[in-house]
Amino acid sequence: MKTAIDTRRILDQLEAQHPDAGTALDYGNAYELLVATILSAQSTDRRINLVTPELFRRFPDAHALAAATPAVLEPLIHATGFFRAKAKSLIGMATALVERHGGRVPADMAALVALPGVGRKTANVVLGHALGVPGLAVDRHVLRVANRIGIAASDDPEVVESQLTSKLPRARWTRASDTLILHGRRICRPKPLCDQCAVRDDCDYFARVILPARRAARPRTSPSRGTRRVRPPRR
Ligand code: SF4
């Protein structure tokens, strides 16, 4: 796995390639971002942004959402997929916010992950973007990109979070996550666009997998082709 110095340099290059990195979810406060992030599971940010304006208008805070019924909530979030489970999570999360935190979103990882429907990834997104507490959210993009480059080495999101945060200063955590997510969406897709990648020369996957595959795919030239005949010297 790459050193802390290399990891920071690689992140510098990726941040330069994606200066617009940040969450694409629309929100006005920590409550709204928490709701939007829970809804974003197995969906796209664009789809969530189409649904949340009406949702936030009808349920502007945790108190309103805690009083919602699944019958009212489910049609509003139907387009995000898994709407029954998400409605249950949202009502449970809002009820817990009201009962444990007076309706406010706590700026604390342990308190956030204790809420129904909230895992470390969601908690880190909300902490980093809406509560001013650095958080390195690890989603499937971060997992894939970090492992391919070699700045992390694990299939477990929590382990990858720990490996990356141990090599980066706290102030860089949120942006590092946003950058790796965007790189995974735009360039380092499941089928990666390595020739457009700013860190190709540092990437373990490029060196070990992509480059040898390209060499193997090159057409072979016959030994005689391209070789100039040398005339025997005149006597
Ligand atoms: S070189 Fe290719 S595999 Fe490596 S990070 Fe860039 S896009 Fe991903």
Coordinates of N, CA and C and ligand atoms in Angstrom, one line a residue:
M1 N 0.8 -1.2 0.0 CA 0.0 0.0 0.0 C 0.9 1.3 0.0
K2 N 0.4 2.3 -0.6 CA 1.2 3.5 -0.8 C 1.4 4.3 0.5
T3 N 2.5 5.0 0.6 CA 2.8 5.7 1.8 C 1.9 6.9 2.0
A4 N 1.9 7.5 3.2 CA 1.1 8.8 3.4 C 1.6 9.9 2.5
I5 N 2.9 10.0 2.2 CA 3.4 11.1 1.3 C 2.8 10.9 -0.1
D6 N 2.9 9.6 -0.6 CA 2.4 9.3 -1.9 C 0.9 9.5 -2.0
T7 N 0.2 9.1 -0.9 CA -1.3 9.2 -0.9 C -1.7 10.7 -1.0
R8 N -1.0 11.6 -0.3 CA -1.3 13.0 -0.3 C -1.0 13.6 -1.7
R9 N 0.1 13.2 -2.3 CA 0.4 13.7 -3.6 C -0.6 13.2 -4.7
I10 N -1.0 12.0 -4.6 CA -2.0 11.4 -5.5 C -3.3 12.2 -5.3
L11 N -3.7 12.4 -4.1 CA -4.9 13.2 -3.8 C -4.8 14.6 -4.4
D12 N -3.6 15.2 -4.3 CA -3.4 16.6 -4.8 C -3.7 16.5 -6.3
Q13 N -3.2 15.5 -7.0 CA -3.4 15.4 -8.5 C -4.9 15.2 -8.8
L14 N -5.6 14.3 -8.0 CA -7.0 14.0 -8.3 C -7.8 15.3 -8.0
E15 N -7.5 16.0 -7.0 CA -8.2 17.2 -6.6 C -8.1 18.3 -7.7
A16 N -6.9 18.3 -8.3 CA -6.7 19.2 -9.4 C -7.5 18.8 -10.7
Q17 N -7.7 17.5 -10.8 CA -8.5 17.0 -12.0 C -10.0 17.2 -11.7
H18 N -10.4 17.2 -10.5 CA -11.8 17.4 -10.1 C -12.0 18.6 -9.2
P19 N -11.8 19.8 -9.6 CA -11.9 20.9 -8.6 C -13.3 21.2 -8.2
D20 N -14.3 20.6 -8.9 CA -15.7 20.8 -8.6 C -16.3 19.7 -7.6
A21 N -15.4 18.9 -7.1 CA -15.9 17.8 -6.2 C -16.7 18.3 -5.0
G22 N -17.8 17.7 -4.7 CA -18.6 18.1 -3.5 C -19.9 17.3 -3.7
T23 N -20.7 17.3 -2.6 CA -21.9 16.5 -2.7 C -22.9 17.1 -3.8
A24 N -23.5 16.3 -4.6 CA -24.4 16.8 -5.6 C -25.9 16.9 -5.1
L25 N -26.0 16.4 -3.8 CA -27.4 16.5 -3.2 C -27.8 17.9 -2.8
D26 N -29.0 18.3 -3.1 CA -29.5 19.6 -2.7 C -30.0 19.6 -1.3
Y27 N -29.5 20.5 -0.4 CA -30.0 20.6 1.0 C -29.8 22.0 1.5
G28 N -30.5 22.3 2.6 CA -30.3 23.6 3.2 C -29.8 23.5 4.6
N29 N -29.9 22.3 5.2 CA -29.4 22.2 6.6 C -29.0 20.7 6.9
A30 N -28.6 20.4 8.0 CA -28.1 19.0 8.4 C -29.3 18.0 8.3
Y31 N -30.4 18.4 8.8 CA -31.6 17.5 8.7 C -31.9 17.2 7.2
E32 N -31.9 18.2 6.4 CA -32.3 17.9 4.9 C -31.2 17.0 4.3
L33 N -29.9 17.2 4.6 CA -28.9 16.4 4.1 C -29.0 15.0 4.6
L34 N -29.3 14.8 5.8 CA -29.5 13.5 6.4 C -30.6 12.7 5.7
V35 N -31.7 13.4 5.5 CA -32.8 12.8 4.8 C -32.4 12.4 3.3
A36 N -31.8 13.4 2.6 CA -31.4 13.2 1.2 C -30.4 12.0 1.1
T37 N -29.5 11.9 2.1 CA -28.4 10.9 2.0 C -29.0 9.5 2.2
I38 N -30.0 9.4 3.2 CA -30.7 8.1 3.4 C -31.4 7.7 2.1
L39 N -32.1 8.7 1.5 CA -32.8 8.4 0.3 C -31.9 8.0 -0.9
S40 N -30.6 8.5 -0.9 CA -29.8 8.3 -2.0 C -29.2 6.8 -2.2
A41 N -29.5 6.0 -1.2 CA -29.0 4.6 -1.3 C -29.7 3.9 -2.5
Q42 N -28.9 3.3 -3.4 CA -29.4 2.6 -4.6 C -30.2 3.5 -5.5
S43 N -29.8 4.8 -5.5 CA -30.5 5.7 -6.4 C -29.5 6.8 -6.9
T44 N -29.9 7.7 -7.7 CA -29.0 8.7 -8.2 C -29.3 10.1 -7.5
D45 N -28.2 10.9 -7.4 CA -28.4 12.2 -6.7 C -29.4 13.0 -7.5
R46 N -29.4 12.9 -8.8 CA -30.4 13.7 -9.6 C -31.8 13.3 -9.3
R47 N -32.0 12.0 -9.1 CA -33.4 11.6 -8.8 C -33.8 12.1 -7.4
I48 N -32.8 12.0 -6.5 CA -33.2 12.5 -5.1 C -33.5 14.0 -5.2
N49 N -32.7 14.8 -6.0 CA -33.0 16.2 -6.0 C -34.3 16.6 -6.6
L50 N -34.9 15.6 -7.4 CA -36.2 15.9 -7.9 C -37.3 15.6 -6.9
V51 N -37.0 14.7 -5.9 CA -38.0 14.3 -4.9 C -38.0 15.2 -3.7
T52 N -36.8 15.7 -3.3 CA -36.7 16.3 -2.0 C -37.4 17.7 -1.9
P53 N -37.5 18.5 -2.9 CA -38.2 19.8 -2.7 C -39.6 19.7 -2.1
E54 N -40.4 18.8 -2.6 CA -41.7 18.6 -2.1 C -41.7 17.9 -0.7
L55 N -40.8 17.0 -0.6 CA -40.6 16.3 0.7 C -40.3 17.3 1.8
F56 N -39.3 18.1 1.5 CA -38.9 19.1 2.6 C -40.0 20.2 2.8
R57 N -40.8 20.4 1.8 CA -41.9 21.4 2.0 C -42.9 20.8 2.9
R58 N -43.2 19.5 2.7 CA -44.3 18.8 3.5 C -43.7 18.5 4.9
F59 N -42.4 18.2 5.0 CA -41.8 17.8 6.3 C -40.5 18.6 6.5
P60 N -40.7 19.8 7.0 CA -39.5 20.7 7.0 C -38.5 20.4 8.2
D61 N -38.9 19.6 9.1 CA -38.0 19.3 10.2 C -38.3 17.9 10.8
A62 N -37.5 17.5 11.7 CA -37.6 16.1 12.3 C -38.9 15.9 13.0
H63 N -39.4 17.0 13.6 CA -40.7 16.8 14.3 C -41.8 16.5 13.3
A64 N -41.8 17.2 12.2 CA -42.9 16.9 11.2 C -42.7 15.5 10.6
L65 N -41.5 15.1 10.3 CA -41.2 13.8 9.7 C -41.6 12.7 10.7
A66 N -41.3 12.9 12.0 CA -41.6 11.9 13.0 C -43.1 11.6 13.0
A67 N -43.9 12.6 12.7 CA -45.4 12.5 12.8 C -46.0 11.9 11.5
A68 N -45.1 11.7 10.5 CA -45.6 11.2 9.2 C -46.0 9.7 9.3
T69 N -46.9 9.3 8.4 CA -47.3 7.9 8.3 C -46.7 7.3 7.0
P70 N -46.4 6.0 7.0 CA -45.9 5.4 5.7 C -46.8 5.7 4.5
A71 N -48.1 5.7 4.8 CA -49.1 5.9 3.7 C -48.9 7.2 3.0
V72 N -48.5 8.2 3.8 CA -48.3 9.6 3.2 C -46.9 9.7 2.6
L73 N -45.9 9.1 3.3 CA -44.5 9.3 2.9 C -44.2 8.5 1.7
E74 N -44.6 7.3 1.6 CA -44.2 6.3 0.5 C -44.4 6.9 -0.9
P75 N -45.6 7.4 -1.2 CA -45.8 8.0 -2.5 C -44.8 9.1 -2.9
L76 N -44.5 9.9 -1.9 CA -43.6 11.0 -2.1 C -42.1 10.6 -2.5
I77 N -41.7 9.4 -2.0 CA -40.3 9.0 -2.2 C -40.3 7.7 -3.1
H78 N -41.4 7.4 -3.7 CA -41.5 6.2 -4.5 C -40.4 6.1 -5.6
A79 N -40.1 7.3 -6.2 CA -39.2 7.3 -7.4 C -37.8 7.0 -7.0
T80 N -37.5 7.0 -5.7 CA -36.1 6.8 -5.2 C -35.8 5.3 -5.1
G81 N -36.8 4.4 -5.2 CA -36.6 3.0 -5.1 C -36.5 2.6 -3.6
F82 N -36.8 1.3 -3.3 CA -36.9 0.8 -2.0 C -37.7 1.7 -1.0
F83 N -38.8 2.2 -1.6 CA -39.5 3.3 -0.9 C -40.1 2.9 0.5
R84 N -40.5 1.6 0.6 CA -41.1 1.1 1.9 C -40.0 1.1 3.0
A85 N -38.9 0.5 2.7 CA -37.8 0.5 3.7 C -37.3 1.9 4.0
K86 N -37.2 2.7 3.0 CA -36.7 4.1 3.2 C -37.7 4.9 4.0
A87 N -39.0 4.7 3.8 CA -40.0 5.5 4.6 C -39.9 5.0 6.0
K88 N -39.7 3.7 6.3 CA -39.5 3.2 7.6 C -38.3 3.8 8.3
S89 N -37.2 3.9 7.5 CA -35.9 4.4 8.1 C -36.1 5.9 8.4
L90 N -36.7 6.7 7.5 CA -36.9 8.1 7.7 C -37.7 8.4 8.9
I91 N -38.8 7.7 9.0 CA -39.7 8.0 10.2 C -39.0 7.5 11.5
G92 N -38.3 6.4 11.5 CA -37.6 5.9 12.6 C -36.4 6.9 13.0
M93 N -35.7 7.4 12.0 CA -34.6 8.3 12.2 C -35.1 9.6 12.8
A94 N -36.2 10.1 12.2 CA -36.8 11.4 12.7 C -37.3 11.2 14.2
T95 N -38.0 10.1 14.4 CA -38.5 9.9 15.8 C -37.3 9.8 16.8
A96 N -36.2 9.2 16.4 CA -35.1 9.1 17.3 C -34.4 10.5 17.5
L97 N -34.4 11.3 16.4 CA -33.9 12.6 16.6 C -34.7 13.4 17.6
V98 N -36.0 13.3 17.5 CA -36.9 14.1 18.4 C -36.7 13.6 19.8
E99 N -36.7 12.2 20.0 CA -36.7 11.7 21.4 C -35.3 11.8 22.0
R100 N -34.2 11.7 21.2 CA -32.9 11.7 21.8 C -32.2 13.1 21.7
H101 N -32.5 13.9 20.7 CA -31.7 15.1 20.5 C -32.6 16.3 20.3
G102 N -33.8 16.3 20.7 CA -34.7 17.4 20.6 C -35.0 17.8 19.2
G103 N -34.8 16.9 18.2 CA -35.1 17.2 16.8 C -33.8 17.7 16.1
R104 N -32.7 17.9 16.8 CA -31.5 18.4 16.1 C -30.6 17.3 15.7
V105 N -29.9 17.5 14.6 CA -29.0 16.4 14.1 C -27.7 16.5 14.9
P106 N -27.3 15.5 15.6 CA -26.0 15.6 16.5 C -24.8 15.6 15.6
A107 N -23.8 16.4 16.0 CA -22.5 16.5 15.3 C -21.5 15.5 15.9
D108 N -22.0 14.2 15.9 CA -21.2 13.2 16.6 C -21.4 11.8 15.9
M109 N -20.4 11.2 15.5 CA -20.4 9.9 14.8 C -21.2 8.9 15.5
A110 N -20.9 8.6 16.8 CA -21.6 7.6 17.6 C -23.1 7.8 17.7
A111 N -23.4 9.1 17.9 CA -24.9 9.4 18.0 C -25.6 9.3 16.7
L112 N -24.9 9.6 15.6 CA -25.5 9.5 14.2 C -25.7 8.0 13.8
V113 N -24.7 7.2 14.0 CA -24.9 5.8 13.6 C -25.8 5.0 14.5
A114 N -26.2 5.6 15.6 CA -27.2 4.9 16.5 C -28.6 5.2 16.0
L115 N -28.8 6.1 15.0 CA -30.1 6.4 14.4 C -30.5 5.4 13.4
P116 N -31.8 5.0 13.4 CA -32.2 4.0 12.4 C -31.9 4.4 11.0
G117 N -31.4 3.5 10.2 CA -31.1 3.8 8.8 C -29.8 4.6 8.5
V118 N -29.0 4.9 9.5 CA -27.8 5.7 9.3 C -26.6 4.9 9.6
G119 N -25.8 4.7 8.6 CA -24.5 4.0 8.7 C -23.3 5.0 8.7
R120 N -22.1 4.5 8.7 CA -20.9 5.4 8.8 C -20.8 6.3 7.5
K121 N -21.2 5.7 6.4 CA -21.1 6.5 5.1 C -22.0 7.7 5.2
T122 N -23.3 7.5 5.6 CA -24.2 8.6 5.7 C -23.8 9.6 6.7
A123 N -23.4 9.0 7.9 CA -22.9 9.9 9.0 C -21.8 10.8 8.5
N124 N -20.8 10.2 7.8 CA -19.6 11.0 7.4 C -20.0 12.1 6.4
V125 N -21.0 11.8 5.5 CA -21.5 12.8 4.5 C -22.1 14.0 5.3
V126 N -22.9 13.7 6.3 CA -23.6 14.7 7.0 C -22.6 15.5 7.9
L127 N -21.7 14.8 8.5 CA -20.7 15.5 9.4 C -19.9 16.4 8.5
G128 N -19.4 15.9 7.4 CA -18.4 16.6 6.6 C -19.0 17.8 5.9
H129 N -20.3 17.7 5.4 CA -20.8 18.7 4.6 C -21.8 19.7 5.3
A130 N -22.4 19.2 6.4 CA -23.4 20.1 7.0 C -23.1 20.4 8.4
L131 N -22.1 19.8 9.1 CA -21.9 20.0 10.5 C -20.5 20.5 10.8
G132 N -19.7 20.6 9.7 CA -18.3 21.1 9.9 C -17.4 20.2 10.6
V133 N -17.7 18.9 10.7 CA -16.8 17.9 11.3 C -16.2 17.0 10.2
P134 N -14.9 17.0 10.0 CA -14.3 16.2 8.9 C -14.8 14.8 8.9
G135 N -15.2 14.3 7.7 CA -15.6 12.9 7.6 C -15.2 12.3 6.3
L136 N -14.7 11.1 6.2 CA -14.3 10.5 5.0 C -15.3 9.3 4.7
A137 N -16.3 9.7 3.9 CA -17.3 8.7 3.5 C -16.8 7.7 2.5
V138 N -16.9 6.4 2.8 CA -16.5 5.4 1.8 C -17.7 4.7 1.2
D139 N -17.9 5.0 -0.1 CA -18.9 4.3 -0.8 C -18.3 3.4 -1.8
R140 N -19.1 2.8 -2.7 CA -18.5 1.8 -3.7 C -17.4 2.4 -4.6
H141 N -17.6 3.7 -4.9 CA -16.6 4.4 -5.8 C -15.3 4.5 -5.0
V142 N -15.3 5.0 -3.8 CA -14.1 5.2 -3.0 C -13.4 3.9 -2.8
L143 N -14.2 2.8 -2.6 CA -13.7 1.5 -2.4 C -12.9 1.0 -3.6
R144 N -13.6 1.2 -4.8 CA -12.9 0.7 -6.0 C -11.7 1.5 -6.4
V145 N -11.8 2.9 -6.3 CA -10.7 3.7 -6.8 C -9.5 3.6 -5.9
A146 N -9.8 3.7 -4.6 CA -8.7 3.6 -3.6 C -7.9 2.3 -3.7
N147 N -8.6 1.2 -3.9 CA -8.0 -0.1 -4.0 C -7.2 -0.2 -5.3
R148 N -7.8 0.3 -6.4 CA -7.1 0.2 -7.7 C -5.8 1.0 -7.6
I149 N -5.8 2.2 -7.1 CA -4.6 3.0 -7.1 C -3.6 2.4 -6.2
G150 N -4.1 1.9 -5.1 CA -3.2 1.3 -4.1 C -3.0 2.2 -2.9
I151 N -3.9 3.2 -2.7 CA -3.8 4.0 -1.5 C -4.6 3.4 -0.3
A152 N -5.3 2.3 -0.6 CA -6.0 1.5 0.4 C -5.9 0.1 -0.1
A153 N -6.2 -0.9 0.9 CA -6.1 -2.3 0.5 C -7.1 -3.1 1.4
S154 N -8.4 -3.0 1.0 CA -9.4 -3.8 1.7 C -10.7 -3.7 1.0
D155 N -11.5 -4.7 1.2 CA -12.9 -4.7 0.7 C -13.9 -4.1 1.7
D156 N -13.4 -3.9 2.9 CA -14.2 -3.5 4.0 C -14.2 -1.9 4.1
P157 N -15.4 -1.3 3.9 CA -15.4 0.2 3.9 C -14.8 0.8 5.1
E158 N -15.1 0.2 6.3 CA -14.6 0.8 7.5 C -13.0 0.7 7.6
V159 N -12.5 -0.4 7.1 CA -11.0 -0.5 7.1 C -10.4 0.5 6.1
V160 N -11.0 0.7 4.9 CA -10.5 1.7 4.0 C -10.6 3.1 4.5
E161 N -11.7 3.4 5.2 CA -11.8 4.7 5.9 C -10.7 4.9 6.8
S162 N -10.4 3.9 7.6 CA -9.3 4.0 8.6 C -7.9 4.1 7.9
Q163 N -7.7 3.4 6.8 CA -6.4 3.5 6.1 C -6.3 4.9 5.5
L164 N -7.3 5.4 4.9 CA -7.2 6.7 4.3 C -7.1 7.8 5.3
T165 N -7.9 7.8 6.4 CA -7.8 8.9 7.3 C -6.5 8.9 8.1
S166 N -5.9 7.7 8.2 CA -4.6 7.7 8.9 C -3.5 8.3 8.1
K167 N -3.7 8.5 6.8 CA -2.6 9.0 5.9 C -2.9 10.5 5.5
L168 N -4.1 11.0 5.9 CA -4.4 12.3 5.4 C -4.7 13.2 6.7
P169 N -4.4 14.5 6.6 CA -4.8 15.3 7.7 C -6.3 15.5 7.8
R170 N -6.9 15.7 9.0 CA -8.4 15.7 9.1 C -9.0 16.7 8.2
A171 N -8.3 17.8 8.0 CA -8.9 18.9 7.1 C -9.1 18.4 5.7
R172 N -8.5 17.3 5.3 CA -8.6 16.9 3.9 C -9.6 15.7 3.7
W173 N -10.2 15.2 4.8 CA -11.0 14.0 4.7 C -12.2 14.2 3.8
T174 N -13.0 15.2 4.1 CA -14.3 15.4 3.3 C -14.0 15.5 1.8
R175 N -13.0 16.4 1.5 CA -12.7 16.6 0.1 C -12.1 15.4 -0.6
A176 N -11.3 14.7 0.2 CA -10.7 13.4 -0.4 C -11.9 12.5 -0.8
S177 N -12.9 12.3 0.1 CA -14.0 11.4 -0.2 C -14.7 11.9 -1.5
D178 N -15.1 13.2 -1.5 CA -15.8 13.8 -2.6 C -15.0 13.6 -3.9
T179 N -13.7 13.7 -3.8 CA -12.9 13.6 -5.0 C -12.8 12.2 -5.5
L180 N -12.6 11.3 -4.6 CA -12.6 9.8 -5.0 C -13.9 9.4 -5.6
I181 N -15.0 9.9 -5.0 CA -16.3 9.5 -5.5 C -16.5 10.0 -7.0
L182 N -16.1 11.3 -7.2 CA -16.3 11.9 -8.5 C -15.3 11.2 -9.5
H183 N -14.1 10.9 -9.1 CA -13.2 10.2 -10.0 C -13.8 8.8 -10.4
G184 N -14.4 8.1 -9.4 CA -15.0 6.8 -9.7 C -16.2 6.9 -10.6
R185 N -16.9 8.0 -10.5 CA -18.1 8.2 -11.4 C -17.7 8.6 -12.8
R186 N -16.6 9.5 -12.9 CA -16.3 10.0 -14.2 C -15.2 9.3 -15.0
I187 N -14.2 8.8 -14.3 CA -13.0 8.3 -14.9 C -12.7 6.8 -14.5
C188 N -12.6 6.6 -13.3 CA -12.2 5.2 -12.8 C -13.5 4.4 -12.6
R189 N -14.3 4.3 -13.7 CA -15.5 3.5 -13.7 C -15.2 2.1 -13.6
P190 N -16.2 1.2 -13.4 CA -15.9 -0.2 -13.5 C -15.0 -0.6 -14.7
K191 N -15.4 0.0 -15.9 CA -14.5 -0.1 -17.0 C -13.7 1.2 -17.1
P192 N -12.5 1.3 -16.6 CA -11.9 2.6 -16.4 C -11.4 3.3 -17.6
L193 N -11.4 4.6 -17.6 CA -10.9 5.4 -18.7 C -9.5 5.9 -18.3
C194 N -8.6 5.0 -18.3 CA -7.2 5.3 -17.8 C -6.5 6.4 -18.5
D195 N -6.7 6.5 -19.8 CA -6.0 7.5 -20.6 C -6.4 8.9 -20.3
Q196 N -7.5 9.0 -19.5 CA -8.0 10.4 -19.1 C -7.6 10.6 -17.6
C197 N -6.9 9.7 -17.0 CA -6.7 9.7 -15.5 C -5.4 10.5 -15.2
A198 N -5.5 11.4 -14.2 CA -4.4 12.2 -13.8 C -3.4 11.4 -13.0
V199 N -3.7 10.2 -12.5 CA -2.8 9.5 -11.6 C -2.4 8.1 -12.2
R200 N -2.5 8.1 -13.5 CA -2.3 6.8 -14.2 C -0.9 6.3 -13.9
D201 N 0.1 7.1 -13.9 CA 1.5 6.7 -13.6 C 1.7 6.2 -12.2
D202 N 0.8 6.5 -11.3 CA 1.0 6.0 -9.9 C 0.0 4.9 -9.6
C203 N -0.8 4.4 -10.6 CA -1.8 3.5 -10.2 C -1.4 2.0 -10.3
D204 N -1.6 1.3 -9.3 CA -1.2 -0.1 -9.2 C -2.0 -0.9 -10.3
Y205 N -3.3 -0.7 -10.3 CA -4.1 -1.4 -11.2 C -3.7 -1.2 -12.7
F206 N -3.3 0.0 -13.0 CA -2.9 0.3 -14.4 C -1.6 -0.5 -14.7
A207 N -0.7 -0.4 -13.8 CA 0.6 -1.1 -14.0 C 0.4 -2.6 -14.0
R208 N -0.4 -3.2 -13.2 CA -0.5 -4.6 -13.0 C -1.5 -5.3 -14.0
V209 N -2.6 -4.6 -14.3 CA -3.7 -5.2 -15.1 C -3.8 -4.6 -16.5
I210 N -4.0 -3.2 -16.5 CA -4.3 -2.6 -17.8 C -3.2 -2.7 -18.8
L211 N -2.0 -2.3 -18.3 CA -0.8 -2.2 -19.2 C -0.5 -3.6 -19.8
P212 N -0.3 -4.6 -18.9 CA -0.1 -6.0 -19.5 C -1.1 -6.4 -20.4
A213 N -2.4 -6.1 -20.2 CA -3.5 -6.5 -21.1 C -3.3 -5.8 -22.4
R214 N -2.9 -4.5 -22.4 CA -2.8 -3.8 -23.7 C -1.6 -4.4 -24.5
R215 N -0.5 -4.7 -23.7 CA 0.6 -5.3 -24.4 C 0.3 -6.6 -25.1
A216 N -0.5 -7.5 -24.3 CA -0.9 -8.8 -24.8 C -1.8 -8.7 -26.0
A217 N -2.6 -7.6 -26.1 CA -3.5 -7.4 -27.2 C -2.9 -6.8 -28.5
R218 N -1.7 -6.3 -28.4 CA -1.0 -5.8 -29.6 C -0.7 -6.8 -30.6
P219 N -1.0 -6.5 -31.9 CA -0.7 -7.6 -32.9 C 0.8 -7.8 -33.0
R220 N 1.1 -9.1 -33.1 CA 2.5 -9.5 -33.2 C 3.1 -9.3 -34.6
T221 N 4.3 -8.7 -34.7 CA 5.0 -8.6 -36.0 C 5.9 -9.8 -36.2
S222 N 5.9 -10.2 -37.5 CA 6.8 -11.4 -37.8 C 8.2 -10.9 -37.7
P223 N 9.1 -11.8 -37.3 CA 10.5 -11.5 -37.1 C 11.2 -10.9 -38.3
S224 N 10.7 -11.4 -39.5 CA 11.4 -10.9 -40.8 C 10.9 -9.5 -41.2
R225 N 9.6 -9.2 -40.8 CA 9.0 -8.0 -41.2 C 9.7 -6.8 -40.5
G226 N 10.0 -5.8 -41.3 CA 10.6 -4.6 -40.8 C 12.1 -4.7 -40.6
T227 N 12.7 -5.9 -40.9 CA 14.1 -6.0 -40.8 C 14.7 -5.8 -42.2
R228 N 15.6 -4.8 -42.3 CA 16.2 -4.6 -43.6 C 17.3 -5.6 -43.9
R229 N 17.2 -6.1 -45.2 CA 18.2 -7.0 -45.6 C 19.6 -6.4 -45.7
V230 N 20.5 -7.1 -45.3 CA 21.9 -6.5 -45.4 C 22.6 -7.3 -46.5
R231 N 23.0 -6.4 -47.5 CA 23.7 -7.1 -48.7 C 25.1 -7.6 -48.3
P232 N 25.5 -8.7 -48.8 CA 26.9 -9.2 -48.5 C 27.9 -8.2 -49.1
P233 N 29.0 -8.0 -48.5 CA 30.0 -7.0 -49.1 C 30.5 -7.5 -50.4
R234 N 30.7 -6.5 -51.4 CA 31.3 -6.9 -52.7 C 32.7 -7.3 -52.6
R235 N 33.1 -8.2 -53.4 CA 34.5 -8.7 -53.4 C 35.2 -8.1 -54.6
Ligands
SF4_1 S1 -5.2 4.6 -14.0 FE1 -7.2 3.7 -14.5 S2 -7.5 2.1 -12.9 FE2 -6.0 3.6 -12.2 S3 -7.2 5.1 -11.1 FE3 -6.9 5.9 -13.1 S4 -8.7 5.3 -14.2 FE4 -8.6 4.0 -12.3

